[in-house]
Coordinates of C-alpha atoms in Angstrom, one line a residue:
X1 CA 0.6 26.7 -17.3
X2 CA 3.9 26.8 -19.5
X3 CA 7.0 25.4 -17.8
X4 CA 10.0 28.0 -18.7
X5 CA 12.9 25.8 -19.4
X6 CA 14.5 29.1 -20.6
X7 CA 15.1 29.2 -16.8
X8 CA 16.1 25.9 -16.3
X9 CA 18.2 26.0 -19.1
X10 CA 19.1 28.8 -21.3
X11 CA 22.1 27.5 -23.5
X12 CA 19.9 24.6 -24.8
X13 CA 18.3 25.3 -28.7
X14 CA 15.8 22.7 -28.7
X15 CA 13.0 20.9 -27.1
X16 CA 9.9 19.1 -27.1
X17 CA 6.7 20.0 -26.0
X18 CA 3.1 19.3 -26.2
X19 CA 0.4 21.8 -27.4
X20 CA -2.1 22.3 -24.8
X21 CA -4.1 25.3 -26.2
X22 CA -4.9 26.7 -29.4
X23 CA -5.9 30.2 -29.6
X24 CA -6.8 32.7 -32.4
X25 CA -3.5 34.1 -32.2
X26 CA -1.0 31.3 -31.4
X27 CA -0.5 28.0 -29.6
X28 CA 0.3 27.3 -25.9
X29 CA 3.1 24.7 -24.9
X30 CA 3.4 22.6 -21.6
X31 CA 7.0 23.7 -21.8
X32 CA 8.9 26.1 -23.8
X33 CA 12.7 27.5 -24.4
X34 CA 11.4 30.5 -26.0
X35 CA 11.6 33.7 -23.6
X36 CA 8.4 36.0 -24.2
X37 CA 8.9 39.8 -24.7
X38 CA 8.9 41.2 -21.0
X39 CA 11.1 42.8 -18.3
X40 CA 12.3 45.3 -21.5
X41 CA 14.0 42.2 -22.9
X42 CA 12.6 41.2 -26.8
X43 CA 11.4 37.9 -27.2
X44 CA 13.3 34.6 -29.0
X45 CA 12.6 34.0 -32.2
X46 CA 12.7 30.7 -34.1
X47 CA 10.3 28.0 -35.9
X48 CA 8.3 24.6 -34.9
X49 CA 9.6 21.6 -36.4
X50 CA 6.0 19.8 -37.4
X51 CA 6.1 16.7 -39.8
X52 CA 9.0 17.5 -41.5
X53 CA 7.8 21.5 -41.8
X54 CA 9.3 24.2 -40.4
X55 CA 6.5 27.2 -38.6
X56 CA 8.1 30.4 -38.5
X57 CA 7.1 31.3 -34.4
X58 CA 6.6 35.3 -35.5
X59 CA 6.4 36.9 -31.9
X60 CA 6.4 35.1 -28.0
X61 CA 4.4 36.9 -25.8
X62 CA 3.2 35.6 -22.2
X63 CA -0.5 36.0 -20.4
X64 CA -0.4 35.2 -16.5
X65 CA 1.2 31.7 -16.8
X66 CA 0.5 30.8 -20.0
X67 CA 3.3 31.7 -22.7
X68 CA 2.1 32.2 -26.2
X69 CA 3.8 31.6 -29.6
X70 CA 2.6 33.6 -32.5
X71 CA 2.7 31.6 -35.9
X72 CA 1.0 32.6 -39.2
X73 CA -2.8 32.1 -39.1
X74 CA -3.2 29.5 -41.9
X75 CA -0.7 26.7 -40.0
X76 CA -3.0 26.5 -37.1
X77 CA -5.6 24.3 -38.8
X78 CA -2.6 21.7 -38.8
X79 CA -2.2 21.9 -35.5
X80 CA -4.0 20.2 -32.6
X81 CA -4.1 20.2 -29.1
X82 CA -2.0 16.8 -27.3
X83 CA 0.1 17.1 -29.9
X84 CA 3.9 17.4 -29.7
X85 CA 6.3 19.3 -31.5
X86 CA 10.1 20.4 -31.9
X87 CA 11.0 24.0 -31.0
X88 CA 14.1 25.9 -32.1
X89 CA 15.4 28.7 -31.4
X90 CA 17.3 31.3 -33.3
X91 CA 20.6 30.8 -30.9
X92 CA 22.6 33.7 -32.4
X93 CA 19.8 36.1 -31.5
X94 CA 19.2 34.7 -27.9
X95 CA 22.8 34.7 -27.4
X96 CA 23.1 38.4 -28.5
X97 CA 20.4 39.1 -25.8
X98 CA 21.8 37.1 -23.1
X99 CA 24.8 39.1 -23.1
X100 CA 22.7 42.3 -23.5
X101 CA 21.0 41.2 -20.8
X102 CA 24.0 40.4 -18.6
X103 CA 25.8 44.0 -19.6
X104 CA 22.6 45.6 -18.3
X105 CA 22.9 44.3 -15.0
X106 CA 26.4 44.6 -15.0
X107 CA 25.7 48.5 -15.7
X108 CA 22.9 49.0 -13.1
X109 CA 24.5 47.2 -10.5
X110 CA 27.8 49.0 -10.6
X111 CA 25.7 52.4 -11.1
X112 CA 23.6 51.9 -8.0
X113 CA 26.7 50.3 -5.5
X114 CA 29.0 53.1 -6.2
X115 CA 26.6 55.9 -6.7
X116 CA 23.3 55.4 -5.7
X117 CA 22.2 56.1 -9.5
X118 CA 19.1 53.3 -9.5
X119 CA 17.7 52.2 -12.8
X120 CA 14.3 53.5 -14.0
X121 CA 14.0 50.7 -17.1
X122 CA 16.2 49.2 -19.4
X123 CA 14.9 48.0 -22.9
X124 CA 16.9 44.7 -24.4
X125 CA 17.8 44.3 -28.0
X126 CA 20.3 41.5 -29.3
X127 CA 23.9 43.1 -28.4
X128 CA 22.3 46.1 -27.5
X129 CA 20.8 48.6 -24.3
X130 CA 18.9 51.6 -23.9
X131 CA 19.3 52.2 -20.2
X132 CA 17.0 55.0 -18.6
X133 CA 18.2 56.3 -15.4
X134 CA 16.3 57.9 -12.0
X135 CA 19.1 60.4 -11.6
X136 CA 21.6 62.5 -13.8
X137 CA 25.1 61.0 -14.2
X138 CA 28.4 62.9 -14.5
X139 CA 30.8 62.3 -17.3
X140 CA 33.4 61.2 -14.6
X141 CA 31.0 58.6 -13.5
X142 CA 30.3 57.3 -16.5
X143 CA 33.9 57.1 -16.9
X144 CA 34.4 54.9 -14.2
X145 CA 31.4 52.8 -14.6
X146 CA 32.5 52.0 -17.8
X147 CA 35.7 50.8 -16.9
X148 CA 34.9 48.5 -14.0
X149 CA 32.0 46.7 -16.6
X150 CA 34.5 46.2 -19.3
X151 CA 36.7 44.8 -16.4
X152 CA 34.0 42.1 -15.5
X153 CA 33.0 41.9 -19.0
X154 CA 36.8 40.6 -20.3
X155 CA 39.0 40.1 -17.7
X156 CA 37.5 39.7 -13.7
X157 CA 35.6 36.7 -14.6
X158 CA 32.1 36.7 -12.7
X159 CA 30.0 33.6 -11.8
X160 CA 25.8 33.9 -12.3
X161 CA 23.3 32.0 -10.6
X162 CA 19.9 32.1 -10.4
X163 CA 17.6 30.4 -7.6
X164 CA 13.5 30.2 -7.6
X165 CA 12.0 31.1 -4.5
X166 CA 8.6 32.5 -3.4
X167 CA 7.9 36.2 -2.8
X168 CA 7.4 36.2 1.5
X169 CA 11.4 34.4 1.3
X170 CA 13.1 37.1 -1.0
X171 CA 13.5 39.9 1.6
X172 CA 14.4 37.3 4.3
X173 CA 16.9 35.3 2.0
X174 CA 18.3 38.4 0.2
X175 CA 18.6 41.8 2.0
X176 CA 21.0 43.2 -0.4
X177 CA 18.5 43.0 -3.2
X178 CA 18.3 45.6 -6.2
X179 CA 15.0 46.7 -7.2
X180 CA 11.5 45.7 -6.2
X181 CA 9.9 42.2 -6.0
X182 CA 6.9 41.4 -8.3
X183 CA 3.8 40.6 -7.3
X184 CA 3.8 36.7 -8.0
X185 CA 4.1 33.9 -6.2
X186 CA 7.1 32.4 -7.5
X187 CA 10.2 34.9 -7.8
X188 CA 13.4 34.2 -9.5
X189 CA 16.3 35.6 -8.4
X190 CA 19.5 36.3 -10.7
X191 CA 22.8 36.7 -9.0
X192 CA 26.1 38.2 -10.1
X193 CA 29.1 37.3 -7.7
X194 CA 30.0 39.5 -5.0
X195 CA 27.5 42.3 -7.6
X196 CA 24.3 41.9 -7.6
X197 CA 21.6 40.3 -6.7
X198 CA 17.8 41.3 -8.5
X199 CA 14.9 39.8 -9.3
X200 CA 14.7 38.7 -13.0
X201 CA 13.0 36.3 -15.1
X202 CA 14.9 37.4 -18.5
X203 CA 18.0 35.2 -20.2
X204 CA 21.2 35.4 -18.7
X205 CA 25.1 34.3 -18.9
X206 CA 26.8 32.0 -17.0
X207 CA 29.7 34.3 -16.4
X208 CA 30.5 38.1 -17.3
X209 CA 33.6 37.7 -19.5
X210 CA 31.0 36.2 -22.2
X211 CA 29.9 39.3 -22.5
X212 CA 33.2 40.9 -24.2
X213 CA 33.6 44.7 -24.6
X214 CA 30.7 47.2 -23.6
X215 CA 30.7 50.2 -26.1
X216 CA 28.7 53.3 -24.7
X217 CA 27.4 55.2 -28.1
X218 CA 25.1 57.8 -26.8
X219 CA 24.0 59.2 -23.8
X220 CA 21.0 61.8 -24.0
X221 CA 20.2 64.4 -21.1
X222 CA 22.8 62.9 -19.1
X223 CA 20.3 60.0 -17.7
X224 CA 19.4 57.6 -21.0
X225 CA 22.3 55.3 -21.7
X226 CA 22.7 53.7 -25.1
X227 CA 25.8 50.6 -25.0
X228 CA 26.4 47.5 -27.5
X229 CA 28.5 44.4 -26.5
X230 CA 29.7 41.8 -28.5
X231 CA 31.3 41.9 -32.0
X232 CA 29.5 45.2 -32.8
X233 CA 31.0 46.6 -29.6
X234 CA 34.2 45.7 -30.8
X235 CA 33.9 47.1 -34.5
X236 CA 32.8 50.3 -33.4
X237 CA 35.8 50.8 -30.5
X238 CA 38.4 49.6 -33.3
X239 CA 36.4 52.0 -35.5
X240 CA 36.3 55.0 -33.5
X241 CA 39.9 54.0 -32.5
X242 CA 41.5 54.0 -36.1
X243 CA 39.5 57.3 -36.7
X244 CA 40.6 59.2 -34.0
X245 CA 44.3 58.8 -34.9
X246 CA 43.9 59.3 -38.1
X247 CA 42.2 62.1 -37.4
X248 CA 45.4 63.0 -34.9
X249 CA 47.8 62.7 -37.2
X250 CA 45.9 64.9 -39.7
X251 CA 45.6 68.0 -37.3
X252 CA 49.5 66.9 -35.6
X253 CA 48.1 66.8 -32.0
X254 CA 48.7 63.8 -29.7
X255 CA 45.7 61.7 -29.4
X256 CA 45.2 62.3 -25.8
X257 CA 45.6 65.9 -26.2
X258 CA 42.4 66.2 -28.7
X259 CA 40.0 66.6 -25.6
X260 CA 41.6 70.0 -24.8
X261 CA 42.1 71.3 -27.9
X262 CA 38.0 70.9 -29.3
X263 CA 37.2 72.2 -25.6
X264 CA 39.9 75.3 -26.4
X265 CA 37.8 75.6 -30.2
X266 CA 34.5 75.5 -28.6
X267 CA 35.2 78.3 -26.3
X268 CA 37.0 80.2 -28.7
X269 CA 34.0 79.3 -31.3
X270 CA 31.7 80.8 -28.0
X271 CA 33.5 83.8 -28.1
X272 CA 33.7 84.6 -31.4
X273 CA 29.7 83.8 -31.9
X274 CA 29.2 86.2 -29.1
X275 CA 31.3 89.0 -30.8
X276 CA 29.5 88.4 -34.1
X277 CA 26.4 88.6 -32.6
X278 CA 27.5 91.8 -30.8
X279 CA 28.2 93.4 -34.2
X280 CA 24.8 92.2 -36.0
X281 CA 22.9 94.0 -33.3
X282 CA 25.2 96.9 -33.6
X283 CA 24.3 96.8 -37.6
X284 CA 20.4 95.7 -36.9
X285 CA 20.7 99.8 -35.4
X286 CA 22.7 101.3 -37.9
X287 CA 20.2 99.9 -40.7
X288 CA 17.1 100.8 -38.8
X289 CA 18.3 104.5 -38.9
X290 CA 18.7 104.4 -42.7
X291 CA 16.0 103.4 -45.1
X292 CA 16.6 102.1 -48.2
X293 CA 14.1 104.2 -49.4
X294 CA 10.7 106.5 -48.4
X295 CA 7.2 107.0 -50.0
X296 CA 5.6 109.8 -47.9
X297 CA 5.8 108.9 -44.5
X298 CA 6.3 105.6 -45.3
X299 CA 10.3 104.4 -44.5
X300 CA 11.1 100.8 -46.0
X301 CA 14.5 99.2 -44.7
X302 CA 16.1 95.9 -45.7
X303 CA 18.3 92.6 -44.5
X304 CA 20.3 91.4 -47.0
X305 CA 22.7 89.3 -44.6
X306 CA 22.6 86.1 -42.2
X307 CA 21.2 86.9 -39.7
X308 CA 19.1 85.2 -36.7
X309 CA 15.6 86.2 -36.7
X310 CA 15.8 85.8 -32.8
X311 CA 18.3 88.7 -33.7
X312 CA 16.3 91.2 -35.4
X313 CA 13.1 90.6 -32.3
X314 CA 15.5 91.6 -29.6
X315 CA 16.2 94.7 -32.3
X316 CA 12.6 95.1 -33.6
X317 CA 11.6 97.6 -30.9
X318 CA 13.8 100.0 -32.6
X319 CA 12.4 100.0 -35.5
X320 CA 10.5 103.5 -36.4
X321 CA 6.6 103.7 -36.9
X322 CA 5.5 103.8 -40.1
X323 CA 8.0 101.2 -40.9
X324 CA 8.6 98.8 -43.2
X325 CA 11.1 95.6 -42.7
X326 CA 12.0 93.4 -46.0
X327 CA 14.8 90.5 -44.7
X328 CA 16.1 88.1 -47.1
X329 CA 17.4 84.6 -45.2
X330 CA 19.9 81.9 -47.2
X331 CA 17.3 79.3 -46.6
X332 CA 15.0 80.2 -49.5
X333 CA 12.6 82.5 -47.1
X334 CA 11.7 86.3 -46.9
X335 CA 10.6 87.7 -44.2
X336 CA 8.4 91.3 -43.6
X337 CA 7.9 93.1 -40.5
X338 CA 5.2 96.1 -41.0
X339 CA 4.3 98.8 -38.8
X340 CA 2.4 100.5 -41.6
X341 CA -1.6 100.3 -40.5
X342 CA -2.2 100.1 -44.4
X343 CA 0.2 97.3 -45.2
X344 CA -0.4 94.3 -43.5
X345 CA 2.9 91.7 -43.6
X346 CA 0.2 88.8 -44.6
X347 CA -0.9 90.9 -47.0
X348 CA 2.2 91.7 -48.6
X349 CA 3.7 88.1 -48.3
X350 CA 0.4 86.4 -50.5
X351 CA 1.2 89.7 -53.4
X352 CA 5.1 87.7 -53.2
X353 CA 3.5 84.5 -53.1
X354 CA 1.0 85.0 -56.3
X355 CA 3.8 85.7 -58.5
X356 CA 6.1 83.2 -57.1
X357 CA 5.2 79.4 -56.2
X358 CA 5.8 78.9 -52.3
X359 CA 3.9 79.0 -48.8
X360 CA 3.6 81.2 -45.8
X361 CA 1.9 83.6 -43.7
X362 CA 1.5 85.4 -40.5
X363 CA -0.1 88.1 -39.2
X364 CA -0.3 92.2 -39.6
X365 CA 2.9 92.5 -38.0
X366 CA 5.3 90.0 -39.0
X367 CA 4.6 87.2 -41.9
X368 CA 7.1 84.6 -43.7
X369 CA 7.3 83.4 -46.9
X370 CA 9.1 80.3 -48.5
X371 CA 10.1 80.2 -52.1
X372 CA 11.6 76.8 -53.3
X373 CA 13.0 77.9 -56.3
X374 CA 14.2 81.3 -56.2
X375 CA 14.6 83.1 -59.7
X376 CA 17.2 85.5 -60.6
X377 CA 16.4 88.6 -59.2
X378 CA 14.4 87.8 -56.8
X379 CA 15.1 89.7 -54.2
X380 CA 14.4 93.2 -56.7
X381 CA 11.4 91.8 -57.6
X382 CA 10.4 91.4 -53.9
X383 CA 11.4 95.2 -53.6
X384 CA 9.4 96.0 -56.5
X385 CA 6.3 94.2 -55.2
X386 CA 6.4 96.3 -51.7
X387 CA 7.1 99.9 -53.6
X388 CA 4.4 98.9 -55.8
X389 CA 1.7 98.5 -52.7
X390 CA 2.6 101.3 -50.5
X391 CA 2.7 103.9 -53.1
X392 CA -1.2 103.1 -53.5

C-alpha cells in the first residue's frame, strides 16, 4: 500500500521513499507526493533523484492501493526493491492543477447551491476545466456564477480543509454533502468554507483567492463548460478586454452597447437571408420554365449562381419531365439533376470527370462532381459535354 502524502501535504515538492515493488511498467513507493491520474484530474509529473541521476517519472497512475510511477524501461534494471529514493515534483504544474482543481469546485458548488445544476464530470488540466453539466444552463446563470467564483477566487477569501474518515461516518458527519461517496473504506472529504463540502482525493488550495481570476472561454450546448485560472486567465480577460475597445472605438459604439447592436445585425442579417432566400426560390421557378436550350423533347436548364442545394430540392419537384438540370456552385463542384430515362446524372458526371481530373458520383437522378482545378471555360465545356450525350 502507498501512503498519499499528496493528502497530507500538497505544497511540499519532495520526499523520500522506499521502493517496495517493481513492476514491468513502473515502481511502487511506500509513500509518494505524486497524485495519480484520477477523479478527471491529470497526474504530477516530475523525476527520481537516484545516485546523483535524475528518472524522468513519465505517467502516475494508481491500482487499488498501490500508486504506480511510470519511468522509461531501461532505468528499472538500476533499481531495486528496499531501496530509497528522492522524488520531485514538477511544482508549477501541480500548482496549475491545484487551482484548477479548486476553480472546479468553486464552479460546481456554486452551480448546484443556487440552481440545482449538479455536475456530471469535470476533466483537470494545469490552469484549465472542462466541466460537463446534468442540466442546461442559461446565459443569465452563467453570468452570475461567474461572478460569485471570481468573488471567492480574488477577493472573499475562502478557507479549505480536508478530513479522512470512513465511508459508514460520511453521511452521519456531513449531511450537506455534494455528490456521491465511493465505494472504499477510507473517504476523504474536501471542504470549502460555508461552500462545499464533497468527497475528493485530488490536490487542492488552501484558500480560494489562490486561485485568481476564472476566465469562461467556451461553453458548448449550453451544459459543457470550458474556464482557465491563473496567468492565462488573466492574459486572455486583458486580451479580450483591449480588443473589445478597440474594436469599439473602430465602429464608435460604447462598449457596453455592442451586445445590442450584433443582436440588432443578427436579426437584421436573419431577415435579409430569409428575403434572399425568398427570391432564389422565386428565380429556382422562373428558370425551370425556361430552358437554356431543347433537343427533341429533351429540355436542359442551368444554375449559374450561389445558391443552396437544400434550395433547389425544395424546388426540384417543379422541374418538368424530360428534364435536364446543369448547376455550377463557387466551391469547384457541378452538379446534374436528370429526369431523362436515357441520361443517367452518374453517367453524365464520369463523361465530365474523364476529361477533367476530379471525383464524384451519385445516382440516376442526381450526381456531383468536384473539379480541383477548373480550366477556363469550364463551365461551356460542361454544356458541351451534355448537348453532346443527349443528342445521341
Amino acid at each position: 500500500m502507498s501512503k498519499k502524502l499528496y493528502w497530507e501535504s500538497p505544497y511540499a515538492t519532495s520526499f523520500e521513499g522506499k521502493i517496495i515493488e517493481k513492476r514491468e511498467d513502473g515502481i511502487v513507493l511506500d509513500q509518494t507526493l505524486f497524485y495519480p491520474q484520477g477523479g478527471g484530474q491529470e497526474c504530477d509529473i516530475g523525476f527520481f533523484e537516484v545516485e546523483e541521476k535524475e528518472i524522468e517519472i513519465q505517467k502516475v497512475t494508481s491500482q487499488i492501493d498501490k500508486i504506480i510511477h511510470q519511468i522509461p524501461i531501461e532505468t528499472l534494471p538500476d533499481l531495486k526493491v528496499g531501496q530509497n529514493i528522492i522524488g520531485k515534483i514538477n511544482w508549477k504544474h501541480r500548482y496549475a492543477l491545484m487551482k484548477a482543481h479548486t476553480a472546479q469546485h468553486l464552479i460546481s458548488a456554486i452551480l448546484q447551491n443556487n440552481y440545482g445544476i449538479e455536475t456530471e464530470n469535470a476533466y483537470i488540466e494545469p490552469n484549465k476545466v472542462i466541466l460537463h453539466l446534468k442540466k442546461k444552463i442559461s446565459y443569465q446563470q452563467l453570468t452570475k456564477t461567474f461572478i460569485q467564483a471570481n468573488n471567492y477566487s480574488t477577493l472573499k477569501n475562502l478557507q479549505l480543509n480536508s478530513v479522512i474518515t470512513t465511508r459508514d461516518k460520511v453521511k452521519k458527519d456531513f449531511p450537506q454533502l455534494r455528490g456521491d461517496i465511493p465505494n472504499v473504506e477510507k473517504v476523504r472529504i474536501t471542504q470549502i468554507e460555508d461552500l462545499d463540502i464533497i468527497c475528493c482525493g485530488g490536490t487542492h488550495l488552501k484558500n480560494t483567492t489562490e486561485i485568481g481570476p476564472i476566465f469562461l472561454y467556451e461553453i458548448k450546448t449550453q451544459n459543457e463548460l470550458k474556464f482557465r485560472v491563473g496567468k492565462k486567465a488573466i492574459n486572455r480577460i486583458v486580451n479580450l478586454n483591449i480588443d473589445a475597445l478597440d474594436i469599439s472605438n473602430q465602429i464608435n459604439i460604447k462598449l457596453n452597447q455592442i451586445k445590442k447592436k450584433i443582436q440588432t445585425v443578427a436579426e437584421e442579417k436573419t431577415s435579409l437571408s430569409q428575403e434572399n432566400e425568398e427570391l432564389k426560390l422565386k428565380l429556382l421557378n422562373h428558370i425551370f420554365k425556361s430552358p437554356v436550350f431543347r433537343f427533341g423533347k429533351i429540355k436542359i436548364f442551368c444554375l449559374d449562381f450561389s445558391v443552396d442545394y437544400k434550395l433547389i430540392q425544395k424546388k426540384i419537384d417543379n422541374l418538368p419531365e424530360d428534364s435536364i438540370l446543369i448547376a455550377f456552385f463557387e466551391n469547384k463542384k457541378v452538379r446534374i439533376v436528370s429526369k431523362v430515362p436515357e441520361a443517367s446524372a452518374n453517367e453524365l458526371v464520369q463523361l465530365i470527370l474523364s476529361k477533367f481530373k476530379g471525383k464524384g458520383g451519385g445516382s440516376h437522378f442526381n450526381a456531383q462532381a468536384y473539379i480541383p482545378k477548373v480550366p477556363k471555360k469550364f463551365k461551356k465545356s460542361v454544356i458541351n459535354i451534355i448537348k453532346n450525350k443527349v443528342s445521341q
